[in-house]
Coordinates of C-alpha atoms in Angstrom, one line a residue:
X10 CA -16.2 28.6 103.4
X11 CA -18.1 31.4 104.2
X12 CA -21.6 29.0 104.9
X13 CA -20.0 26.5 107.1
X14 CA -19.2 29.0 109.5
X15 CA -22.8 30.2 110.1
X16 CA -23.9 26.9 112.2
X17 CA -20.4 27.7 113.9
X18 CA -21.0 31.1 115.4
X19 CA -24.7 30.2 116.0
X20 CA -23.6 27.0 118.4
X21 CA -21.3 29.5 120.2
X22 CA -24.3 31.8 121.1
X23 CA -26.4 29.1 122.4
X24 CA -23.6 28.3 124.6
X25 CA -23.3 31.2 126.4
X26 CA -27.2 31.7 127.4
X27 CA -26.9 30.2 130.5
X28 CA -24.0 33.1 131.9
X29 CA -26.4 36.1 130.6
X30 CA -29.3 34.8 132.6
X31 CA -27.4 35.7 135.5
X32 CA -26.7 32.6 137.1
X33 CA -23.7 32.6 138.8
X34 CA -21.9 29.2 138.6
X35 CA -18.3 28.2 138.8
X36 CA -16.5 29.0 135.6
X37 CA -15.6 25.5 134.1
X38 CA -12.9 25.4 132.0
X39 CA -13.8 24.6 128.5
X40 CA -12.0 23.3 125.8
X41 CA -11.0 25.9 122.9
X42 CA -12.8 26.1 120.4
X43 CA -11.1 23.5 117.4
X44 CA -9.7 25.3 114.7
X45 CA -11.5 26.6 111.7
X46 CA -12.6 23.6 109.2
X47 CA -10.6 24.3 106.0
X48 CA -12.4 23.5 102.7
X49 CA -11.2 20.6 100.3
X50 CA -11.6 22.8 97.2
X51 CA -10.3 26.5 96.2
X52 CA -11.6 29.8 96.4
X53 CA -13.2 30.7 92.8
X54 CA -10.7 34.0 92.6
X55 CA -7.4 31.5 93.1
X56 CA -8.7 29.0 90.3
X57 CA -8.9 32.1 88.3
X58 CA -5.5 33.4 89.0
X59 CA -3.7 29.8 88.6
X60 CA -5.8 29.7 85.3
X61 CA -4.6 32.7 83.9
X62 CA -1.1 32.0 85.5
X63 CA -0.6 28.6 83.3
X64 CA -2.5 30.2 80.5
X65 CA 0.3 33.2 80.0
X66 CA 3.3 30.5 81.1
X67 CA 1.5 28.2 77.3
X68 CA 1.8 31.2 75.8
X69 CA 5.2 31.7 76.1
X70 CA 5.9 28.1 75.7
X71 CA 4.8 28.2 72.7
X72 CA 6.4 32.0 71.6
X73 CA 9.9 29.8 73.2
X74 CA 8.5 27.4 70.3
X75 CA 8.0 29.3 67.6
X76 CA 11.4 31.4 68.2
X77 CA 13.3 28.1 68.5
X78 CA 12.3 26.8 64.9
X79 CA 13.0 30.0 63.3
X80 CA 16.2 30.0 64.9
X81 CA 16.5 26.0 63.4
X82 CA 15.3 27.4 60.3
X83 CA 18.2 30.4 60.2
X84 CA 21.0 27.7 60.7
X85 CA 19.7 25.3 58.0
X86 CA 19.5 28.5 55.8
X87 CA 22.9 29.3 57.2
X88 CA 24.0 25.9 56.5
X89 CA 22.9 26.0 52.9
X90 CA 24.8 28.7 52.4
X91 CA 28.4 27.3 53.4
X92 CA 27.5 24.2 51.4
X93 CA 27.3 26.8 48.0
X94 CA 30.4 28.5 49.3
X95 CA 32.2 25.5 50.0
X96 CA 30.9 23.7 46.4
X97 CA 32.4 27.0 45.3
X98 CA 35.5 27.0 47.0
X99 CA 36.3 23.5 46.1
X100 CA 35.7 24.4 41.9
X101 CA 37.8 27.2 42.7
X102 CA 41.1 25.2 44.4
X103 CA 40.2 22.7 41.2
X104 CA 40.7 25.5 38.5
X105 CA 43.7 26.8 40.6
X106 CA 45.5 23.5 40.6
X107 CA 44.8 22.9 37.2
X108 CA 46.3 26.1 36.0
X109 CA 49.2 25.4 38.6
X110 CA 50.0 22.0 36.8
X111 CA 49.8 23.7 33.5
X112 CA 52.5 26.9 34.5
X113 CA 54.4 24.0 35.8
X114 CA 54.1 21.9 32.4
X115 CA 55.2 25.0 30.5
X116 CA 58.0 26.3 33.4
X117 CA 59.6 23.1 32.4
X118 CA 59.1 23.3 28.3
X119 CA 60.6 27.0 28.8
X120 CA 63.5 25.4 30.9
X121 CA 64.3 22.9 27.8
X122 CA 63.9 25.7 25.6
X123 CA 66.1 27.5 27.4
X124 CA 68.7 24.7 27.8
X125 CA 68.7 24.2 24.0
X126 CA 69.1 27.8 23.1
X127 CA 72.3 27.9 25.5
X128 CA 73.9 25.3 24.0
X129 CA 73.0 26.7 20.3
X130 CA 74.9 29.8 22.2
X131 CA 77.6 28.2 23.0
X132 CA 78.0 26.2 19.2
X133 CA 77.5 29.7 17.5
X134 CA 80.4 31.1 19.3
X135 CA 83.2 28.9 19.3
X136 CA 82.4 29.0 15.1
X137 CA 82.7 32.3 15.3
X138 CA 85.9 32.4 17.2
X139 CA 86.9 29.9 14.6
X140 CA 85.5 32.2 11.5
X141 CA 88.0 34.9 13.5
X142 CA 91.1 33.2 13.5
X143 CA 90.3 32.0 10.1
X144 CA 89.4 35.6 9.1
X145 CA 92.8 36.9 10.8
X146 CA 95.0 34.2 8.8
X147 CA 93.3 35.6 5.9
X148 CA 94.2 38.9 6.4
X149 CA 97.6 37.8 7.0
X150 CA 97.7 36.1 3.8
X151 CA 96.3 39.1 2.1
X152 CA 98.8 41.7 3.5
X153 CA 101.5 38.8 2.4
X154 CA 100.3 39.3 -1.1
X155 CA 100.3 43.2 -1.1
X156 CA 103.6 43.4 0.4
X157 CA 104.7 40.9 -2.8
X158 CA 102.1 43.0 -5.0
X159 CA 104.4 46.1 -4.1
X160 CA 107.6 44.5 -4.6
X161 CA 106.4 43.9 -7.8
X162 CA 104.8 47.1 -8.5
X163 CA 107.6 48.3 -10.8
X164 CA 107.5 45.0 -12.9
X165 CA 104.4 43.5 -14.6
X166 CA 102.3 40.9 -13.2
X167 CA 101.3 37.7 -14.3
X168 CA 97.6 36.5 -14.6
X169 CA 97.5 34.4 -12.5
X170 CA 98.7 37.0 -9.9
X171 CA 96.0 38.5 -10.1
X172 CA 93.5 36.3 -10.7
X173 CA 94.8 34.8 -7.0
X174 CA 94.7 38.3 -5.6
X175 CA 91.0 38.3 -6.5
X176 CA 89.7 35.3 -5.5
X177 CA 91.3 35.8 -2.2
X178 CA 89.9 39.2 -1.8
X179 CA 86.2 37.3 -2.7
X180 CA 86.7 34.8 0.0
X181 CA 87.8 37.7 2.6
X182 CA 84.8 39.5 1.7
X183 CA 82.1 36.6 1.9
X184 CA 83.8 35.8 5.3
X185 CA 83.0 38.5 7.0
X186 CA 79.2 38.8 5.3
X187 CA 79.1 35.3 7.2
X188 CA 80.2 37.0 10.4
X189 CA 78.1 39.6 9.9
X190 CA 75.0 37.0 9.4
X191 CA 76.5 35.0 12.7
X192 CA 77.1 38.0 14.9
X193 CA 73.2 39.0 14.2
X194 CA 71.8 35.4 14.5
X195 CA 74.1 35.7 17.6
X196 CA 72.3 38.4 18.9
X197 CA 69.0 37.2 18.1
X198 CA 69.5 34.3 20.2
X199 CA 70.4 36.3 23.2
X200 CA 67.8 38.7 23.0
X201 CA 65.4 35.5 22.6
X202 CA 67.5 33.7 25.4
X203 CA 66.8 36.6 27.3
X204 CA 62.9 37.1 26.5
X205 CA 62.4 33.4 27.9
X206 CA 64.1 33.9 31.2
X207 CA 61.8 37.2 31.7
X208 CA 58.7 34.7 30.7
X209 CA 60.0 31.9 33.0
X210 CA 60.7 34.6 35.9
X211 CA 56.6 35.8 35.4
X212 CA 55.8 31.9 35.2
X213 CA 57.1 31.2 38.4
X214 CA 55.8 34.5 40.0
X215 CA 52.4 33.0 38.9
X216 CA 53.1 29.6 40.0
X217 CA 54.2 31.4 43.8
X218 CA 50.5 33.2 43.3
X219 CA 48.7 30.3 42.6
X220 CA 50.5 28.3 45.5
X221 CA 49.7 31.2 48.0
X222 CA 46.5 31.6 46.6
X223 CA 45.8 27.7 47.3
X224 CA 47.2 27.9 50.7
X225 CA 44.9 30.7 51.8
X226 CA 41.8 29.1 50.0
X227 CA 42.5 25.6 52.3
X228 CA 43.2 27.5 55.7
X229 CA 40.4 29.7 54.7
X230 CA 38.2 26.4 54.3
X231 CA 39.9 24.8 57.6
X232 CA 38.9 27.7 59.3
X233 CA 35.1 27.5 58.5
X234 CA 35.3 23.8 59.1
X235 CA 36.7 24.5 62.4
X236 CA 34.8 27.7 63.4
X237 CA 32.3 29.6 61.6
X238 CA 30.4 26.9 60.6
X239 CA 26.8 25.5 61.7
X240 CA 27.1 22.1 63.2
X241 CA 23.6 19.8 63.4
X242 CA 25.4 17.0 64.6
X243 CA 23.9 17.9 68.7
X244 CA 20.1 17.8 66.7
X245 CA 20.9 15.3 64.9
X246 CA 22.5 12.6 67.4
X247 CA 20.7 14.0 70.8
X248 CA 18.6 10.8 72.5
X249 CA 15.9 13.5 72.9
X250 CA 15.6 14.6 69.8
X251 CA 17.0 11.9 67.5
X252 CA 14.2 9.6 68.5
X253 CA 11.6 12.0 67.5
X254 CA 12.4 12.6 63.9
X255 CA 10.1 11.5 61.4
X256 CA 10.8 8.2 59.2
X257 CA 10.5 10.3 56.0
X258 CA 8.4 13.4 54.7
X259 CA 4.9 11.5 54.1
X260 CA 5.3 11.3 58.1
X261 CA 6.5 15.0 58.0
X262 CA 3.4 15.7 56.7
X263 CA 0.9 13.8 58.6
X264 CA 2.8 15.5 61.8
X265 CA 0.9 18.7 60.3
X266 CA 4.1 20.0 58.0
X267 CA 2.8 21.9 54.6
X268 CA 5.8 23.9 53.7
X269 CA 8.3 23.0 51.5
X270 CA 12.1 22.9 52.9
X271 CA 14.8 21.3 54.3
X272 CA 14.0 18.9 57.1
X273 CA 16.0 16.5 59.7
X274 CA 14.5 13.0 59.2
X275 CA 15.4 8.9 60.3
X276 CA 14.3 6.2 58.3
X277 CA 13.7 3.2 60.0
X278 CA 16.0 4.0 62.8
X279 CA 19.0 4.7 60.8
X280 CA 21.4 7.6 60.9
X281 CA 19.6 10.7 60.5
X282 CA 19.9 13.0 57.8
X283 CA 18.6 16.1 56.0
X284 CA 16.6 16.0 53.2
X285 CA 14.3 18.3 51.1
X286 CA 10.5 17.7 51.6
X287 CA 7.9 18.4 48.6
X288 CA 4.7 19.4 50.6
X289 CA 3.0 20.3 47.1
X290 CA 0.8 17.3 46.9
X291 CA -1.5 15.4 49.4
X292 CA 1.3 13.9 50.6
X293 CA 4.5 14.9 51.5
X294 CA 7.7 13.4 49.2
X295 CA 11.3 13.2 49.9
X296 CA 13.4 14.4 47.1
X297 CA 15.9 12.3 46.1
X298 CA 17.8 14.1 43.1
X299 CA 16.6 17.0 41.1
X300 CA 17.8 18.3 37.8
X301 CA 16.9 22.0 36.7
X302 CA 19.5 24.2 35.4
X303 CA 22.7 22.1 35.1
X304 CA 24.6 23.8 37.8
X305 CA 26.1 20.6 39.1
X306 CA 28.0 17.8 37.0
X307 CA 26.1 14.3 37.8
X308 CA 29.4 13.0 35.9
X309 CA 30.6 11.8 39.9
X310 CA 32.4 8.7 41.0
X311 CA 31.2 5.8 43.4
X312 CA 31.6 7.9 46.7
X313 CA 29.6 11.1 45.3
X314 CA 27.0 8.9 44.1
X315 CA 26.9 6.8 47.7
X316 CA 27.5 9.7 50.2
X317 CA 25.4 12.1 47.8
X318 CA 26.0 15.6 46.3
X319 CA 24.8 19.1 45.3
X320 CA 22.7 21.7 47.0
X321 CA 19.4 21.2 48.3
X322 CA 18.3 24.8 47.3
X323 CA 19.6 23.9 43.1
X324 CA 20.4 20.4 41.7
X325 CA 21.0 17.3 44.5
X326 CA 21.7 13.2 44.3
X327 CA 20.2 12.6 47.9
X328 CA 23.2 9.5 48.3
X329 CA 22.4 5.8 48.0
X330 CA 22.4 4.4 51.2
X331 CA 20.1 7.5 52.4
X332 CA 17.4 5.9 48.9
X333 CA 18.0 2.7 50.2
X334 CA 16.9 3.3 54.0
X335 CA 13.9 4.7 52.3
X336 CA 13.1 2.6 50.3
X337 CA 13.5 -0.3 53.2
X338 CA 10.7 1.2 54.6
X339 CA 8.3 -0.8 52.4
X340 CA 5.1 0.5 49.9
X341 CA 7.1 2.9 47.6
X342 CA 5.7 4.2 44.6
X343 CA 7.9 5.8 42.1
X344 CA 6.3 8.1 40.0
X345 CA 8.5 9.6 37.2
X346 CA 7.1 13.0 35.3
X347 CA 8.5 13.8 31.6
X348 CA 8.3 17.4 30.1
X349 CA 9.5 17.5 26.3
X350 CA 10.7 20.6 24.9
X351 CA 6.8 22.1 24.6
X352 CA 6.1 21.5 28.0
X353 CA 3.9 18.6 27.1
X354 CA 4.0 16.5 30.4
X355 CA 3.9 12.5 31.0
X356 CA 4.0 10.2 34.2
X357 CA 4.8 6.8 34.7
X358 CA 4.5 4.9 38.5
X359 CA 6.5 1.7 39.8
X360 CA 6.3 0.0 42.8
X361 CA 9.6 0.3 44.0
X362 CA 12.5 -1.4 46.3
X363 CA 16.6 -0.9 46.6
X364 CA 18.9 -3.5 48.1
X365 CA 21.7 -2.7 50.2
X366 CA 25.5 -1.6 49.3
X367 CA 26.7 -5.5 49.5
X368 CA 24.6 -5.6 46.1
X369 CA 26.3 -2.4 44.8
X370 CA 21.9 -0.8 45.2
X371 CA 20.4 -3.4 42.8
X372 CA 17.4 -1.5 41.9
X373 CA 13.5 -3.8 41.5
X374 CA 10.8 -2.1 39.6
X375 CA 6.8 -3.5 39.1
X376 CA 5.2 -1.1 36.4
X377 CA 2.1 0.2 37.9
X378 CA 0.6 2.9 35.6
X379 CA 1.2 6.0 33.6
X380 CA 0.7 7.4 30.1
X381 CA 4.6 6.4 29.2
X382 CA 5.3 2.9 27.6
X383 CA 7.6 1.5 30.3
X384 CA 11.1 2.5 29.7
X385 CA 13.1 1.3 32.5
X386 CA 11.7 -2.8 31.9
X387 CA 14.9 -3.9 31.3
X388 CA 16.5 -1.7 34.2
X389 CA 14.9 -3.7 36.8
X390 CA 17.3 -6.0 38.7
X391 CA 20.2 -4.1 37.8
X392 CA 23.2 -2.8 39.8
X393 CA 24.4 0.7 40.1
X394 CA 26.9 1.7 37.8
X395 CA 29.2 4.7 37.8
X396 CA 32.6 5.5 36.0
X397 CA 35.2 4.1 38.3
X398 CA 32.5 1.3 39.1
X399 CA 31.4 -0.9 36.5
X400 CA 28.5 -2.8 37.2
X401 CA 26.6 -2.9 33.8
X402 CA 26.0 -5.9 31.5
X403 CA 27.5 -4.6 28.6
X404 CA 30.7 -6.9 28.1
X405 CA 32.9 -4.3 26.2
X406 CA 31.9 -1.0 27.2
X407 CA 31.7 0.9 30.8
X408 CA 28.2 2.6 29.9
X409 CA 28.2 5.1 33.1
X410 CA 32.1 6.3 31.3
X411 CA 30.4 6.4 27.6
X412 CA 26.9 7.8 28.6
X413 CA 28.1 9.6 31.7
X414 CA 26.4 9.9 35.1
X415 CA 25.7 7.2 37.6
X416 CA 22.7 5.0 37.0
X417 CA 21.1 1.2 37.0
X418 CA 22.7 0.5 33.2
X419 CA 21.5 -2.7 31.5
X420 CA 23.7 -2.7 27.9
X421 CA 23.4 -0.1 28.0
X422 CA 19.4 0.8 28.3
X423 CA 16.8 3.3 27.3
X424 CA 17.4 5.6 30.3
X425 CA 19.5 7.6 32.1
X426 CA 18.1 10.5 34.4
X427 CA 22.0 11.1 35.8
X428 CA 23.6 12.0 32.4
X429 CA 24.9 15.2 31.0
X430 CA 22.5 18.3 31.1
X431 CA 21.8 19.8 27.7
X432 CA 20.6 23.8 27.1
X433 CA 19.7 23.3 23.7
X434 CA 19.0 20.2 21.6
X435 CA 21.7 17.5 20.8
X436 CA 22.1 17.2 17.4
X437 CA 24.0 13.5 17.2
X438 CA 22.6 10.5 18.5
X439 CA 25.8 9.2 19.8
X440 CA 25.7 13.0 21.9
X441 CA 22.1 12.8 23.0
X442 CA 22.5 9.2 24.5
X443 CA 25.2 11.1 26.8
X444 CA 22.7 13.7 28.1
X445 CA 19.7 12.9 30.3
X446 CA 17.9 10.3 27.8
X447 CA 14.4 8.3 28.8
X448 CA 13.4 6.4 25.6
X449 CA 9.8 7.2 25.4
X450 CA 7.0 6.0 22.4
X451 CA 7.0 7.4 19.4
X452 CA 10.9 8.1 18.7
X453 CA 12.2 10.6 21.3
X454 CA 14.5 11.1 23.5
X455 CA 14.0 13.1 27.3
X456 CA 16.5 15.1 28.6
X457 CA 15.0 15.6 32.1
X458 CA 12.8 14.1 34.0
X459 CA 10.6 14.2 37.1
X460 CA 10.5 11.3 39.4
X461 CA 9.2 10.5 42.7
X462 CA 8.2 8.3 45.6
X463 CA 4.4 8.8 46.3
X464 CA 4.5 7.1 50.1
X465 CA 7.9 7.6 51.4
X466 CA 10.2 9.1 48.8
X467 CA 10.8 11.3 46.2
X468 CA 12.8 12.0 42.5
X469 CA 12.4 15.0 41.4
X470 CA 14.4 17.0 38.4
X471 CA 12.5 19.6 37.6
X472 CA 12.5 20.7 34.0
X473 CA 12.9 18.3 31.1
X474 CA 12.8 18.1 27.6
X475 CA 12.4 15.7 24.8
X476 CA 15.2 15.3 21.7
X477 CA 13.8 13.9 18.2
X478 CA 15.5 12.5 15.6

């Protein structure tokens, strides 16, 4: 700016030459001067200050940023949290309402009880009533006798006299030992009669405890449904944010995501859900189920198995339809990891695929590698199977009731990474094929495994170990 106004000033000067030689000429009106040419392009100092301007207003974008997603974090921790307490909560109203039904079975064996001793009451009376009378007859009969004894007092009496006088006095006498013996059984029954009613009167105290105990425990639980609890359903369902999730953790991770947690993600469009992401390997991996410490009972029906269950921070089943919308994505490896009771660890990889719930999950496996012989050949193909859902191909026998836990069951197959959870070695066969069991090469038997999908899913159950016979 400042160099286009030099040939400005300098054309002004030249015009007014003429009026400081003197020459005296009629003033002509001239035309002012045009405005001041304004630049196309801005002063150096005002680039500066916008620069510095949008550089501070990033900065605290990206402070706004950081904030936001530990504030996300805090309410997934938060939400975490209720899931324990509610897990807890529901074992809790379980045990309550189990004891209830059992202070109710016995309330009404103590009623019967009670009933019978009454009417024992009532018998024992009226016979001694009757022993009464007969005892009062007796003793009528008796002063009979001694009134006759004394009327014969000054003559002698006759054997048999006496012999009568003595057998009567025998039967007066073991008459009232009876009595005696009733009147005590008598009041043995009442002070019995009357210990039941105090223990029926403390039975139904409990069973008014465990009913106001249960009430507070479900409005306790409607209240956190209704109040204190985190919601994710606005993150999870917003159009702005929905559409942005990841299709699975692998994603997750090529987005520039290394740490391990819990993350929001939507496979192939679907519903969105949370899921824990492994970020361990060179890849990331959706966990699907881990075992670790038998915290939670894999033993579940159908639903639990569908929907899903556990925690995310212990031992999870990710839910069925969420594997499935995985695995629809295409190009999944499963990779399953085996640790026997020395820590010795093995792998095994298939290629991988789930059909939908109108083919109850039918599973379809391609053996890919691994040091394992391949266990789960004759799993392939197979339905899911749980203990109100029998899907198996053993004619006689429900295999997810006998072996417990939900799984793909042939008749009834070499593996099952759902079944019961054992601390220490099984010592029957019949009890190890209930636990977590993976036939393996020479003769053994694992109890946990470690399983998962190397492109866009993940198994994982932590520690296992191996049972020999």
């Amino acid at each position: 700016m400042r160099i286009t106004l030099i040939p400005l000033m300098l054309l002004l000067a030249a015009a007014c030459v003429p009026a400081l030689c003197g020459r005296e000429e009629q003033p002509v009106p001239q035309p002012e001067a045009p405005a001041e040419t304004r630049s196309r392009f801005a002063a150096l100092d005002d680039v500066r200050l916008l620069a510095n301007g949008l550089l501070q207003l990033g900065q605290s974008l990206r402070e706004f940023v950081q904030k936001t997603k530990g504030q996300i974090n805090d309410i997934f921790q938060k939400l975490n949290i209720f899931d324990r307490s509610f897990y807890q909560l529901s074992v809790m109203a379980s045990e309550i309402k189990e004891e209830e039904e059992e202070l109710k079975k016995t309330t009404v064996v103590l009623k019967a009880n009670n009933e019978e001793i009454k009417g024992l009451s009532v018998e024992i009376s009226s016979k001694v009533e009757s022993m009464l009378q007969e005892k009062g007859h007796l003793q009528n009969k008796l002063e009979g006798l001694e009134e006759k004894l004394s009327s014969l007092s000054h003559g002698l009496m006759t054997s048999d006299k006496v012999a009568e006088i003595n057998s009567l006095r025998e039967v007066i006498q073991t008459q009232e030992q009876s009595i005696t013996e009733l009147l005590k059984a008598v009041r043995e029954q009442s002070d019995q009669l009357n210990h039941q009613r105090a223990k029926i009167k403390n039975l139904e105290e409990k069973v008014n405890i465990t009913n106001t105990l249960t009430q507070e425990t479900v409005e306790k639980m409607q209240e956190i449904f209704s109040s204190e609890v985190p919601t994710l359903t606005p993150y999870l369902t917003s159009s702005s944010t929905s559409t942005n999730l990841p299709s699975d953790c692998n994603e997750l991770y090529n987005r520039g995501a290394r740490v391990s947690g819990i993350y929001a993600i939507r496979p192939n469009g679907a519903v969105p859900f949370m899921a824990f992401c492994d970020m361990s390997k060179d890849h990331g991996a959706t966990v699907i189920q881990r075992r670790k410490d038998g915290s939670v009972n894999f033993d579940q029906t159908w639903e639990k198995y569908e929907n899903g269950f556990g925690d995310f921070q212990g031992e999870f089943w990710l839910g069925l339809w969420k594997i499935h919308s995985l695995a629809a994505q295409g190009n999944s490896i499963l990779h399953i990891q085996l640790e026997d009771w020395k820590q010795g660890r093995r792998f095994i990889e298939y290629k991988f695929h789930l059909n939908g719930p109108e083919s109850n999950y039918t599973i379809h496996l391609t053996h890919l590698s691994g040091d394992l012989p391949d266990p789960m050949g004759n799993h392939t193909g197979m339905m899911f199977s749980t203990k109100d859902r029998d899907n198996d191909k053993h004619p006689d026998s429900n295999c997810a009731h006998n072996y417990t836990g939900g799984w793909w069951f042939n008749a009834c197959g070499d593996a099952n990474l759902n079944g019961r959870y054992f601390f220490m070695r099984a010592k029957g066969r019949s009890e190890r094929r209930r636990g977590i069991q993976h036939q393996c090469n020479p003769i053994s038997r694992v109890n946990v495994s470690n399983v998962y999908f190397a492109n866009h899913g993940y198994v994982e159950n932590g520690h296992f170990f191996t049972l020999q016979f």
